[in-house]
Short mmCIF file of C-alpha atoms in Angstrom, two decimals:
data_model
loop_
_atom_site.label_atom_id
_atom_site.label_comp_id
_atom_site.label_asym_id
_atom_site.label_seq_id
_atom_site.Cartn_x
_atom_site.Cartn_y
_atom_site.Cartn_z
CA MET A 1 -1.33 75.46 -20.20
CA ASN A 2 -2.97 72.05 -20.01
CA ALA A 3 -6.37 73.64 -19.34
CA THR A 4 -5.89 76.16 -22.14
CA MET A 5 -5.07 73.40 -24.65
CA ARG A 6 -8.06 71.37 -23.48
CA ARG A 7 -10.29 74.48 -23.97
CA ILE A 8 -9.13 74.83 -27.50
CA ASP A 9 -9.91 71.12 -28.03
CA GLN A 10 -13.45 71.52 -26.64
CA VAL A 11 -14.12 74.66 -28.73
CA THR A 12 -13.21 72.72 -31.88
CA ASN A 13 -15.53 69.96 -30.74
CA ILE A 14 -18.35 72.52 -30.58
CA LEU A 15 -17.65 74.14 -34.02
CA ALA A 16 -16.63 71.12 -36.06
CA PRO A 17 -20.00 69.23 -35.97
CA LEU A 18 -21.84 72.52 -36.62
CA ALA A 19 -19.72 73.37 -39.68
CA VAL A 20 -19.67 69.88 -41.17
CA GLY A 21 -23.41 69.47 -40.47
CA GLN A 22 -24.25 72.68 -42.29
CA VAL A 23 -22.15 71.68 -45.31
CA MET A 24 -23.77 68.23 -45.52
CA THR A 25 -27.26 69.72 -45.10
CA LEU A 26 -26.87 72.49 -47.68
CA ALA A 27 -24.86 70.41 -50.15
CA SER A 28 -24.49 66.62 -49.78
CA ASN A 29 -22.54 63.92 -47.92
CA VAL A 30 -19.99 63.72 -50.75
CA VAL A 31 -19.34 67.46 -50.50
CA GLY A 32 -19.13 67.13 -46.72
CA CYS A 33 -16.43 64.46 -47.12
CA GLY A 34 -14.55 66.69 -49.57
CA PHE A 35 -14.81 69.56 -47.10
CA ILE A 36 -13.30 67.40 -44.32
CA LEU A 37 -10.52 66.27 -46.71
CA GLY A 38 -9.68 69.90 -47.67
CA TRP A 39 -9.73 70.99 -44.06
CA ASN A 40 -7.26 68.27 -43.07
CA VAL A 41 -4.86 69.22 -45.88
CA VAL A 42 -4.98 72.94 -44.86
CA SER A 43 -4.54 72.00 -41.22
CA LEU A 44 -1.46 69.90 -42.19
CA ILE A 45 0.12 72.96 -43.74
CA VAL A 46 -0.66 75.15 -40.74
CA GLU A 47 0.74 72.48 -38.39
CA PHE A 48 3.96 72.32 -40.36
CA ILE A 49 4.34 76.10 -40.27
CA PHE A 50 3.83 76.15 -36.47
CA LEU A 51 6.24 73.33 -35.87
CA SER A 52 8.93 74.95 -37.95
CA ARG A 53 8.37 78.19 -36.06
CA VAL A 54 8.81 76.44 -32.74
CA TYR A 55 11.98 74.82 -34.12
CA ARG A 56 13.34 78.31 -34.94
CA ILE A 57 12.31 79.91 -31.63
CA VAL A 58 13.92 77.16 -29.47
CA PRO A 59 17.63 76.90 -30.60
CA ALA A 60 18.26 73.89 -28.35
CA LEU A 61 16.16 71.79 -30.66
CA SER A 62 18.61 72.22 -33.43
CA VAL A 63 21.60 71.02 -31.37
CA LYS A 64 22.23 67.32 -31.77
CA PRO A 65 23.04 65.71 -28.43
CA PRO A 66 26.13 63.40 -27.98
CA ALA A 67 25.82 59.71 -28.74
CA MET A 68 25.31 58.71 -25.11
CA GLU A 69 22.80 61.36 -24.34
CA HIS A 70 20.96 60.52 -27.63
CA GLN A 71 20.20 57.04 -26.42
CA SER A 72 16.90 56.36 -24.76
CA TYR A 73 16.65 55.83 -21.00
CA LEU A 74 15.85 52.15 -21.40
CA GLU A 75 18.83 51.56 -23.69
CA LYS A 76 21.20 53.16 -21.19
CA LYS A 77 19.71 51.11 -18.39
CA ARG A 78 19.99 47.90 -20.37
CA GLU A 79 23.68 48.64 -21.15
CA ARG A 80 24.48 49.30 -17.46
CA ARG A 81 22.85 46.03 -16.50
CA CYS A 82 24.85 44.14 -19.14
CA LEU A 83 28.10 45.71 -17.95
CA LYS A 84 27.28 44.73 -14.34
CA GLY A 85 26.58 41.21 -15.40
CA ARG A 86 29.89 41.03 -17.27
CA THR A 87 31.93 42.37 -14.46
CA SER A 88 30.34 40.09 -11.89
CA SER A 89 30.76 37.01 -14.03
CA CYS A 90 34.39 37.75 -15.15
CA PRO A 91 36.11 39.20 -12.07
CA ALA A 92 39.48 37.53 -12.86
CA PRO A 93 41.53 38.78 -15.69
CA ALA A 94 40.42 41.91 -17.46
CA ILE A 95 39.41 41.54 -21.14
CA SER A 96 40.26 44.22 -23.58
CA GLU A 97 37.46 46.29 -25.07
CA GLU A 98 38.30 45.09 -28.59
CA THR A 99 38.08 41.45 -27.60
CA SER A 100 34.81 41.88 -25.68
CA SER A 101 33.31 43.92 -28.55
CA GLY A 102 34.35 41.23 -31.03
CA LEU A 103 32.84 38.42 -28.99
CA HIS A 104 29.59 40.49 -28.65
CA LEU A 105 29.44 40.93 -32.40
CA GLN A 106 29.91 37.22 -33.03
CA GLU A 107 27.09 36.47 -30.59
CA MET A 108 24.80 39.00 -32.34
CA THR A 109 25.56 37.62 -35.77
CA ARG A 110 24.55 34.07 -34.75
CA ILE A 111 21.04 35.26 -33.84
CA PRO A 112 18.69 36.04 -36.76
CA MET A 113 17.76 39.72 -37.19
CA CYS A 114 14.05 39.14 -36.62
CA ILE A 115 14.71 37.43 -33.29
CA GLN A 116 17.07 40.26 -32.25
CA ARG A 117 14.33 42.79 -32.93
CA LEU A 118 11.73 40.74 -31.10
CA ARG A 119 14.05 40.37 -28.06
CA GLY A 120 14.67 44.10 -28.10
CA LEU A 121 11.00 44.88 -28.36
CA LEU A 122 10.06 42.54 -25.49
CA SER A 123 12.84 43.85 -23.37
CA THR A 124 11.75 47.45 -23.99
CA CYS A 125 8.14 46.61 -23.10
CA GLN A 126 9.25 44.86 -19.91
CA GLU A 127 11.41 47.77 -18.83
CA GLY A 128 8.66 50.23 -19.73
CA TRP A 129 6.13 48.44 -17.57
CA ARG A 130 8.61 48.29 -14.66
CA ALA A 131 9.25 51.98 -14.89
CA TYR A 132 5.52 52.64 -15.06
CA TYR A 133 4.84 50.44 -12.05
CA ARG A 134 7.60 52.19 -9.96
CA GLN A 135 6.07 55.61 -10.33
CA PRO A 136 4.28 57.12 -7.31
CA VAL A 137 1.38 58.16 -9.48
CA PHE A 138 0.97 54.58 -10.85
CA LEU A 139 -2.53 54.15 -9.31
CA ALA A 140 -3.70 57.57 -10.63
CA GLY A 141 -2.52 56.74 -14.14
CA LEU A 142 -4.07 53.29 -14.05
CA GLY A 143 -7.32 54.78 -12.70
CA LEU A 144 -7.47 57.18 -15.63
CA ALA A 145 -7.01 54.22 -18.04
CA PHE A 146 -10.02 52.46 -16.53
CA LEU A 147 -12.14 55.44 -17.41
CA TYR A 148 -11.70 54.56 -21.11
CA THR A 149 -13.73 51.31 -20.74
CA THR A 150 -17.10 52.99 -21.07
CA VAL A 151 -19.95 53.37 -23.49
CA LEU A 152 -21.06 56.62 -21.83
CA GLY A 153 -19.52 58.99 -24.35
CA PHE A 154 -20.37 60.56 -27.64
CA ASP A 155 -18.83 57.89 -29.79
CA CYS A 156 -20.35 55.76 -32.49
CA ILE A 157 -21.76 53.26 -29.95
CA THR A 158 -23.76 55.82 -27.92
CA THR A 159 -24.95 57.65 -31.01
CA GLY A 160 -26.04 54.38 -32.63
CA TYR A 161 -28.06 53.56 -29.50
CA ALA A 162 -29.57 57.12 -29.53
CA TYR A 163 -30.76 56.56 -33.09
CA THR A 164 -32.53 53.33 -32.07
CA GLN A 165 -34.38 55.35 -29.46
CA GLY A 166 -35.80 57.85 -31.89
CA ILE A 167 -33.20 60.65 -31.45
CA SER A 168 -32.73 62.59 -34.66
CA GLY A 169 -29.36 63.50 -36.17
CA SER A 170 -29.92 67.19 -35.72
CA LEU A 171 -30.78 66.82 -32.02
CA LEU A 172 -27.80 64.52 -31.50
CA SER A 173 -25.48 67.13 -33.01
CA ILE A 174 -26.85 69.72 -30.60
CA LEU A 175 -26.27 67.35 -27.68
CA MET A 176 -22.69 66.88 -28.83
CA GLY A 177 -22.17 70.65 -28.78
CA VAL A 178 -23.65 70.91 -25.31
CA SER A 179 -21.36 68.09 -24.17
CA ALA A 180 -18.36 70.03 -25.44
CA VAL A 181 -19.53 73.05 -23.58
CA ALA A 182 -19.70 70.93 -20.42
CA GLY A 183 -16.15 69.79 -21.04
CA LEU A 184 -15.11 73.44 -21.42
CA LEU A 185 -16.69 74.14 -18.04
CA GLY A 186 -14.62 71.26 -16.71
CA THR A 187 -11.38 72.95 -17.67
CA VAL A 188 -12.48 76.13 -15.91
CA LEU A 189 -13.52 74.14 -12.83
CA PHE A 190 -10.11 72.49 -12.85
CA THR A 191 -8.21 75.77 -12.60
CA LYS A 192 -10.54 77.07 -9.86
CA LEU A 193 -10.31 73.97 -7.74
CA ARG A 194 -6.58 73.67 -8.11
CA LYS A 195 -6.04 77.20 -6.75
CA ALA A 196 -8.47 76.60 -3.90
CA PHE A 197 -7.74 72.98 -2.80
CA GLY A 198 -4.52 71.85 -4.51
CA LEU A 199 -3.95 69.33 -7.26
CA VAL A 200 -4.57 66.07 -5.38
CA ASN A 201 -7.85 67.24 -3.82
CA THR A 202 -8.98 68.57 -7.18
CA GLY A 203 -8.87 64.97 -8.50
CA VAL A 204 -10.91 63.76 -5.50
CA ILE A 205 -13.59 66.41 -6.02
CA SER A 206 -13.69 65.77 -9.75
CA SER A 207 -13.97 62.03 -9.20
CA ALA A 208 -16.88 62.50 -6.80
CA LEU A 209 -18.60 64.86 -9.27
CA HIS A 210 -18.11 62.49 -12.12
CA MET A 211 -19.53 59.45 -10.27
CA LEU A 212 -22.51 61.55 -8.95
CA CYS A 213 -23.52 62.54 -12.47
CA LEU A 214 -23.13 59.01 -13.77
CA LEU A 215 -25.84 57.90 -11.30
CA LEU A 216 -28.31 59.40 -13.73
CA CYS A 217 -27.10 56.92 -16.38
CA VAL A 218 -27.68 54.07 -13.98
CA CYS A 219 -31.19 55.33 -13.26
CA SER A 220 -31.85 55.54 -17.10
CA VAL A 221 -31.37 51.80 -17.30
CA PHE A 222 -34.43 51.14 -15.21
CA ALA A 223 -36.49 54.22 -16.19
CA PRO A 224 -39.57 54.06 -18.41
CA GLY A 225 -38.64 53.70 -22.07
CA SER A 226 -35.46 51.75 -21.45
CA PRO A 227 -35.16 48.80 -23.90
CA ILE A 228 -33.20 46.68 -21.37
CA ASP A 229 -34.35 43.07 -21.12
CA LEU A 230 -32.63 41.13 -18.37
CA SER A 231 -34.09 37.85 -19.59
CA VAL A 232 -31.26 37.81 -22.20
CA LEU A 233 -29.03 36.74 -19.35
CA ASN A 234 -31.05 33.57 -18.66
CA ILE A 235 -29.67 30.34 -20.01
CA GLY A 236 -32.94 29.41 -21.60
CA ASN A 237 -32.79 32.51 -23.87
CA VAL A 238 -29.21 32.10 -25.02
CA SER A 239 -30.31 31.23 -28.50
CA ASP A 240 -32.15 34.56 -28.76
CA VAL A 241 -29.42 36.84 -27.33
CA GLY A 242 -28.27 38.20 -30.61
CA GLY A 243 -31.69 38.49 -32.25
CA MET A 244 -34.44 41.02 -32.35
CA THR A 245 -37.30 38.51 -31.92
CA GLY A 246 -39.90 37.97 -29.27
CA GLY A 247 -40.36 40.47 -26.51
CA HIS A 248 -36.93 41.97 -26.76
CA GLN A 249 -38.08 44.52 -29.26
CA ARG A 250 -41.07 45.90 -27.41
CA HIS A 251 -39.28 48.95 -25.98
CA GLY A 252 -36.79 49.49 -28.79
CA TYR A 253 -37.12 51.83 -31.73
CA PRO A 254 -38.39 49.53 -34.38
CA LEU A 255 -36.21 48.95 -37.41
CA ARG A 256 -37.52 48.54 -40.97
CA GLY A 257 -36.64 45.35 -42.77
CA GLY A 258 -36.64 41.71 -41.94
CA ILE A 259 -36.18 40.53 -38.34
CA ASN A 260 -33.29 38.24 -39.35
CA GLN A 261 -30.78 40.67 -40.91
CA PRO A 262 -27.45 39.22 -42.09
CA LEU A 263 -24.32 39.92 -40.01
CA LEU A 264 -22.57 41.27 -43.08
CA PRO A 265 -25.21 43.04 -45.18
CA ASP A 266 -25.27 42.42 -48.94
CA ARG A 267 -26.33 45.03 -51.49
CA SER A 268 -30.00 44.40 -50.92
CA SER A 269 -29.71 45.34 -47.23
CA ILE A 270 -27.63 48.45 -47.59
CA HIS A 271 -30.76 50.63 -47.74
CA TRP A 272 -31.95 48.95 -44.57
CA THR A 273 -28.69 49.74 -42.89
CA ASN A 274 -28.88 53.44 -43.86
CA ASN A 275 -32.37 53.61 -42.44
CA THR A 276 -31.08 52.09 -39.25
CA VAL A 277 -28.63 54.97 -38.94
CA LEU A 278 -30.51 57.88 -40.45
CA PHE A 279 -34.15 56.92 -39.97
CA GLU A 280 -35.22 58.61 -43.17
CA ASN A 281 -38.96 58.30 -43.93
CA ALA A 282 -39.52 56.36 -40.68
CA PRO A 283 -43.14 55.14 -40.42
CA ALA A 284 -45.50 56.84 -38.07
CA GLY A 285 -46.05 55.40 -34.58
CA THR A 286 -42.47 54.07 -34.22
CA GLU A 287 -41.50 56.27 -31.25
CA PRO A 288 -40.48 54.57 -28.03
CA GLU A 289 -43.05 54.28 -25.18
CA SER A 290 -41.20 57.04 -23.14
CA TYR A 291 -38.28 59.30 -23.56
CA ILE A 292 -37.46 59.45 -19.84
CA SER A 293 -34.72 56.84 -20.11
CA ILE A 294 -32.87 58.44 -23.03
CA ILE A 295 -33.21 61.93 -21.36
CA LEU A 296 -31.72 60.63 -18.16
CA LEU A 297 -28.92 58.91 -20.12
CA PHE A 298 -27.77 61.98 -22.02
CA LEU A 299 -28.29 64.21 -19.00
CA GLY A 300 -25.89 62.03 -17.06
CA VAL A 301 -23.37 61.76 -19.95
CA ILE A 302 -23.31 65.52 -20.58
CA THR A 303 -23.10 66.60 -16.93
CA ALA A 304 -20.44 63.99 -16.22
CA ARG A 305 -18.15 65.69 -18.74
CA VAL A 306 -17.47 68.46 -16.27
CA GLY A 307 -15.98 66.12 -13.65
CA LEU A 308 -14.41 63.89 -16.33
CA TRP A 309 -12.24 66.59 -17.99
CA SER A 310 -11.35 68.08 -14.66
CA PHE A 311 -10.17 64.67 -13.50
CA ASP A 312 -8.33 64.08 -16.73
CA LEU A 313 -6.42 67.32 -16.44
CA THR A 314 -5.60 66.51 -12.81
CA VAL A 315 -4.02 63.14 -13.62
CA THR A 316 -2.25 64.60 -16.68
CA GLN A 317 -0.59 67.29 -14.54
CA LEU A 318 0.32 64.75 -11.82
CA LEU A 319 2.11 62.67 -14.44
CA GLN A 320 3.98 65.72 -15.68
CA GLU A 321 5.01 66.93 -12.23
CA SER A 322 5.81 63.59 -10.56
CA ILE A 323 7.83 61.76 -13.21
CA CYS A 324 11.46 62.55 -13.73
CA GLU A 325 12.50 63.81 -17.16
CA SER A 326 14.54 60.68 -18.06
CA GLU A 327 11.54 58.39 -17.60
CA ARG A 328 8.81 60.74 -18.74
CA GLY A 329 8.65 59.53 -22.35
CA VAL A 330 8.66 55.84 -21.33
CA VAL A 331 5.94 56.28 -18.68
CA ASN A 332 3.75 58.38 -21.02
CA GLY A 333 4.07 55.75 -23.71
CA VAL A 334 2.94 53.00 -21.36
CA GLN A 335 0.10 55.27 -20.11
CA SER A 336 -1.10 55.82 -23.73
CA SER A 337 -0.93 52.09 -24.42
CA MET A 338 -3.05 51.39 -21.29
CA ASN A 339 -5.61 53.96 -22.34
CA TYR A 340 -5.97 52.37 -25.79
CA LEU A 341 -6.05 48.88 -24.31
CA MET A 342 -8.95 49.78 -22.08
CA ASP A 343 -10.66 51.60 -24.92
CA LEU A 344 -10.39 48.42 -27.00
CA LEU A 345 -11.97 46.50 -24.15
CA HIS A 346 -15.18 48.54 -24.43
CA PHE A 347 -15.42 47.76 -28.12
CA LEU A 348 -15.15 44.04 -27.25
CA MET A 349 -17.96 44.50 -24.75
CA VAL A 350 -20.16 45.88 -27.48
CA ILE A 351 -19.29 42.97 -29.83
CA ALA A 352 -20.38 40.60 -27.01
CA ALA A 353 -23.62 42.54 -26.46
CA PRO A 354 -24.54 44.35 -29.64
CA GLN A 355 -28.35 44.87 -29.40
CA PRO A 356 -30.13 47.89 -27.92
CA GLN A 357 -31.61 45.58 -25.29
CA HIS A 358 -28.09 44.94 -24.00
CA PHE A 359 -27.09 48.62 -23.71
CA GLY A 360 -28.32 48.94 -20.13
CA ILE A 361 -26.02 46.12 -19.11
CA LEU A 362 -23.10 47.86 -20.86
CA VAL A 363 -23.97 51.05 -18.97
CA ILE A 364 -23.77 49.26 -15.62
CA ILE A 365 -20.49 47.59 -16.60
CA SER A 366 -19.04 50.94 -17.68
CA VAL A 367 -20.08 52.55 -14.37
CA LEU A 368 -18.29 49.72 -12.52
CA PHE A 369 -15.08 50.26 -14.50
CA ILE A 370 -15.27 54.02 -13.86
CA PHE A 371 -15.90 53.44 -10.13
CA THR A 372 -12.81 51.12 -10.06
CA GLY A 373 -10.71 53.78 -11.75
CA HIS A 374 -11.78 56.47 -9.26
CA THR A 375 -11.16 54.07 -6.34
CA MET A 376 -7.60 53.69 -7.54
CA TYR A 377 -7.23 57.43 -7.55
CA PHE A 378 -8.69 57.64 -4.06
CA LEU A 379 -6.04 55.14 -2.87
CA TYR A 380 -3.33 57.26 -4.48
CA ALA A 381 -4.66 60.45 -2.94
CA ARG A 382 -4.71 58.76 0.48
CA LYS A 383 -1.13 57.67 0.07
CA ALA A 384 -0.01 61.06 -1.22
CA LYS A 385 -1.59 62.86 1.79
CA ARG A 386 0.09 60.54 4.20
CA LYS A 387 3.54 61.25 2.90
CA PRO A 388 3.80 64.90 4.13
CA ARG A 389 2.65 63.74 7.61
CA THR A 390 5.37 61.08 7.82
CA ASN A 391 7.99 63.53 6.56
CA THR A 392 7.08 66.04 9.22
#
């Protein structure tokens, strides 16, 4: 089921850029935005119909659980801990339930509501992290989160770098479609490997395949045509790190406009910004010295999607199978927060190193983060394989 849902996701990633690109090409960008808006409204209606159908098909969803069962896992745990604390601190005479509840209400009313909510939020976060850390698949989940700190994906950062290297928008949309096809192959590979080698070994094979393909991205940093300039790391060139002056621009795709562009462009530089993204009417002779670097980069990014999506499905299924139902929502929430936190970190990296000359450094840092994540999974796999031996 996980692989099937991911295949649907990858197919939409293939069709969506093609459809929107055709609309924007035949009509205009405004019409394309209207098309996306209309599509979202229609999708919302379809989603509501499907959710209501699921609600009717599964009668248990319409049955409201009792008050105690309706409470979250963390709330129950917190109440049990409070009850233990009360019984241990007051072993002598028993206090009636009405008296204890009255004292508890008086204590609660003394504390401002905002502080009560803050304490509850902090307590929930603390209990959630403890539940996440206790799981046997903790290292596997944390390793998956580390894979989010990367610039080696088809997001705005990689596409922006591709534009600076002379890649056109039409070619970039084709590469996105090919990348989605590679992800689709990854879901097929996951099902085949799982049947042949088991779930844990599937993650090991997928990790090795992912890292092997990313070596092409590392090679692209030092290949001909790469705009990397390691002199930006020298202390003597600190004042020029954020600029486009000197020799830092010799391998990059030249940009029209002044060399000292403002950080926040005013109305006079909007046209320059659009040319930076779209490269309309680019002057002749502005191509980079060689396309070998950008070819190796996208070859590595696209082929790595096979191992990446296979590994993602492996960890997702491990989380589903290994976590008990009472803690599943809490652990999945912490896992999602870790994924978003590591994703935020890669945007901070780009803020610190925003120029095309810095992209090679970001590639190397991204590969190190991915290597760390896969190392965590290898440690989990080693521990998981040792357990059956000790049990026997």
